[in-house]
Short mmCIF file of C-alpha atoms in Angstrom, two decimals:
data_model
loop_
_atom_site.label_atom_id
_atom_site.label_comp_id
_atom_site.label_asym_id
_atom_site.label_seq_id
_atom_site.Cartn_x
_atom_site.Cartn_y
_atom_site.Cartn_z
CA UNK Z 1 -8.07 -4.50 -33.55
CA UNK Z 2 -9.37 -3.46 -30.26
CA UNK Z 3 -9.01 -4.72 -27.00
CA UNK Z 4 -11.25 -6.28 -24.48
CA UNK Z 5 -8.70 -5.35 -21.40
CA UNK Z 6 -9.49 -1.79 -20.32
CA UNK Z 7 -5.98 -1.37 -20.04
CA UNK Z 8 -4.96 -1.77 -23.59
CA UNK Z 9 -8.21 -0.50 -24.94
CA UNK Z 10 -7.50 3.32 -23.74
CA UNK Z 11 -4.40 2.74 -24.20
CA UNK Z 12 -3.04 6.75 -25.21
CA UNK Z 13 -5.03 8.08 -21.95
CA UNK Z 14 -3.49 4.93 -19.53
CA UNK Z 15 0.27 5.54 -21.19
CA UNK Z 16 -0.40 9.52 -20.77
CA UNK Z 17 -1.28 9.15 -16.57
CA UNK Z 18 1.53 7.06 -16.57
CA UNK Z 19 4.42 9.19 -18.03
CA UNK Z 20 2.42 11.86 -15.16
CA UNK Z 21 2.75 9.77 -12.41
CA UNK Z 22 6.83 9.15 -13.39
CA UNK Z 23 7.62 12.00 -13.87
CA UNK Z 24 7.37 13.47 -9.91
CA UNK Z 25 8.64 11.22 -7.23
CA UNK Z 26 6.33 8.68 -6.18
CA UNK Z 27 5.93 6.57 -2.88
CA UNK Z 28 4.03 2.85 -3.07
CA UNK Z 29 0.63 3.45 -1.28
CA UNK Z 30 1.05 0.06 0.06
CA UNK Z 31 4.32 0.19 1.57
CA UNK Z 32 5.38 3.30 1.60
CA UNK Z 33 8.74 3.01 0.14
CA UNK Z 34 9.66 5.15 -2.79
CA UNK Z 35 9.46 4.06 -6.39
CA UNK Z 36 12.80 4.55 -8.80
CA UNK Z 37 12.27 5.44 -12.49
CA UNK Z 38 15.30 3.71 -13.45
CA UNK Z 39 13.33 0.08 -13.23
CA UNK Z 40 12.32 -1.30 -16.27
CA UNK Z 41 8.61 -2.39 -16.84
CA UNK Z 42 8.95 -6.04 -15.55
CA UNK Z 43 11.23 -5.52 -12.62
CA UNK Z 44 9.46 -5.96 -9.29
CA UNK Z 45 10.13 -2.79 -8.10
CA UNK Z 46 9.19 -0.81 -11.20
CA UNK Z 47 6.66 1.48 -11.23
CA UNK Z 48 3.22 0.43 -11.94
CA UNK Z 49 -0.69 1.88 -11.85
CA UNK Z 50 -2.54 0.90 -9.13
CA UNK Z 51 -6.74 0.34 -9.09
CA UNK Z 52 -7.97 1.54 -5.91
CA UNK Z 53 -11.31 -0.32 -7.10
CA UNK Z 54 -9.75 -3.12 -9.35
CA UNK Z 55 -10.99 -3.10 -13.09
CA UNK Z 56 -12.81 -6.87 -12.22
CA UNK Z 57 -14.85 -4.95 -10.01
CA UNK Z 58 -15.56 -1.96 -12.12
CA UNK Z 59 -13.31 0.17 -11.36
CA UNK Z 60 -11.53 2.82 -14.29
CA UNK Z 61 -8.28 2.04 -15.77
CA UNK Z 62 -7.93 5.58 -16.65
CA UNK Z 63 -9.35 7.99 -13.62
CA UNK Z 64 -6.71 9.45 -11.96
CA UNK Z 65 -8.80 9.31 -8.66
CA UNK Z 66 -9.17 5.98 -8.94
CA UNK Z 67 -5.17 4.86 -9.83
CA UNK Z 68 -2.52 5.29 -7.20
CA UNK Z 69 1.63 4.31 -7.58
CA UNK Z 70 2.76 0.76 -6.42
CA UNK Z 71 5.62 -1.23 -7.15
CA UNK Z 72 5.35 -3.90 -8.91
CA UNK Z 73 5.88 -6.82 -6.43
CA UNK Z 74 3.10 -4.84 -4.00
CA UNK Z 75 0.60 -4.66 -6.82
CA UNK Z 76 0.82 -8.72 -8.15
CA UNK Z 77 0.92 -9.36 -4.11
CA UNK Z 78 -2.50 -6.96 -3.65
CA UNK Z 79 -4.09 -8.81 -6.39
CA UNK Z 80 -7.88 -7.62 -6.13
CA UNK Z 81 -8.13 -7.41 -1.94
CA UNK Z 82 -10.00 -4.37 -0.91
CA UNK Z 83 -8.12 -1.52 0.27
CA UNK Z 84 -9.37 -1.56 3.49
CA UNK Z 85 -7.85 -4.84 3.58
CA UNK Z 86 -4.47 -4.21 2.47
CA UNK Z 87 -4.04 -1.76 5.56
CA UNK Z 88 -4.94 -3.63 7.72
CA UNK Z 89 -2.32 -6.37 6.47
CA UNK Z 90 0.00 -4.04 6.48
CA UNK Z 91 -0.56 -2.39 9.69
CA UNK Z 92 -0.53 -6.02 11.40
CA UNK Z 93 3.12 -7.13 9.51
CA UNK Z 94 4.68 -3.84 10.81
CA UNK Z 95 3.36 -4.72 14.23
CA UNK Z 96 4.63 -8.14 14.05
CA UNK Z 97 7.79 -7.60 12.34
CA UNK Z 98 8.89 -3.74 12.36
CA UNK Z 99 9.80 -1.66 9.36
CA UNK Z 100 10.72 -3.01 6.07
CA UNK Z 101 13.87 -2.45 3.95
CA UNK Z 102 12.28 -3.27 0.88
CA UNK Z 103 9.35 -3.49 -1.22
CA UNK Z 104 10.01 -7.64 -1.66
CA UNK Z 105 10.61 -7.45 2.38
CA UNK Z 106 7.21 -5.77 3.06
CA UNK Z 107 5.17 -8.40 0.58
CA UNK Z 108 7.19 -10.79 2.61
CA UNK Z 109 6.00 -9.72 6.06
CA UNK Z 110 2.42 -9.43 4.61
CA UNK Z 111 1.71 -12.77 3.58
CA UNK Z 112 3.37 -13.88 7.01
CA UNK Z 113 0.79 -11.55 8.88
CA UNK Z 114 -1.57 -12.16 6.76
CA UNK Z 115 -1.58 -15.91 7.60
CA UNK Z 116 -1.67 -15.17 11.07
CA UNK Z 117 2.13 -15.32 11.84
CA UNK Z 118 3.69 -13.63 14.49
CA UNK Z 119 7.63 -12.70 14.66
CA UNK Z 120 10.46 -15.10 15.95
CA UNK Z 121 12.39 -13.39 18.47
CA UNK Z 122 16.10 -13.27 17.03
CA UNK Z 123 18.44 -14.23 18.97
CA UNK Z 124 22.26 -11.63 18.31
CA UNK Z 125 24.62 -13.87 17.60
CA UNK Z 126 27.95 -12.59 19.37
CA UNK Z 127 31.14 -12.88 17.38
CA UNK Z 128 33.94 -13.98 19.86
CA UNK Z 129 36.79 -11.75 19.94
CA UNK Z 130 40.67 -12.24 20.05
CA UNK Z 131 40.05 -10.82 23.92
CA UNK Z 132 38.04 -13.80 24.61
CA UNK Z 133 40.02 -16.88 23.30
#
């Protein structure tokens, strides 16, 4: 029975730029962080195809110019925004909040800049010491 969702439809060619893509290291375009193989599917770091022009706007499921690596959590969080966009959301959170540890930390810092939030200043807690008692 075939399949309405582009996706699924070519499926073979999809699976085949897939099993490419994992198979040489790959960095998220979106935050830069590097993607592990050893993530299943569903885990939110796993590796997943990317639409530089999404499929609801006619972009190809299948063109390898057109798909780029992402994690998981950095593709759901992308949704269908325009590239453009996305760098410029992620410019802003590393301007307002400095380098992220993780892919979950960066879609954190994204939707706070991309609100419009700006960084609390932490404050470094000090630990007294034996010295000072």
């Amino acid at each position: 029975m075939p399949s309405s969702n582009p996706r699924y439809a070519n499926y073979s060619a999809r699976s085949a730029l897939r099993k490419r893509m994992a198979s040489q290291p790959q960095r998220c375009w979106m935050c830069g962080l590097p993607i592990s193989p050893t993530y299943p599917a569903r885990h939110p770091y796993a590796l997943e195809l990317d639409e530089i022009v999404p499929i609801s706007k006619g972009g190809s499921a299948i063109d390898p110019a057109n798909v780029r690596a992402a994690h998981r959590c950095c593709n759901q969080w992308r949704g269908d925004k325009p590239v453009g966009r996305v760098q410029s959301i992620a410019t802003a959170a590393r301007a307002a909040f400095g380098a992220w540890r993780s892919p979950a930390e960066f879609v954190l810092f994204a939707r706070s800049a991309a609100k419009g939030a700006k960084a609390v200043p932490r404050k470094t807690a000090s630990m007294p010491t034996s010295r000072r008692w």
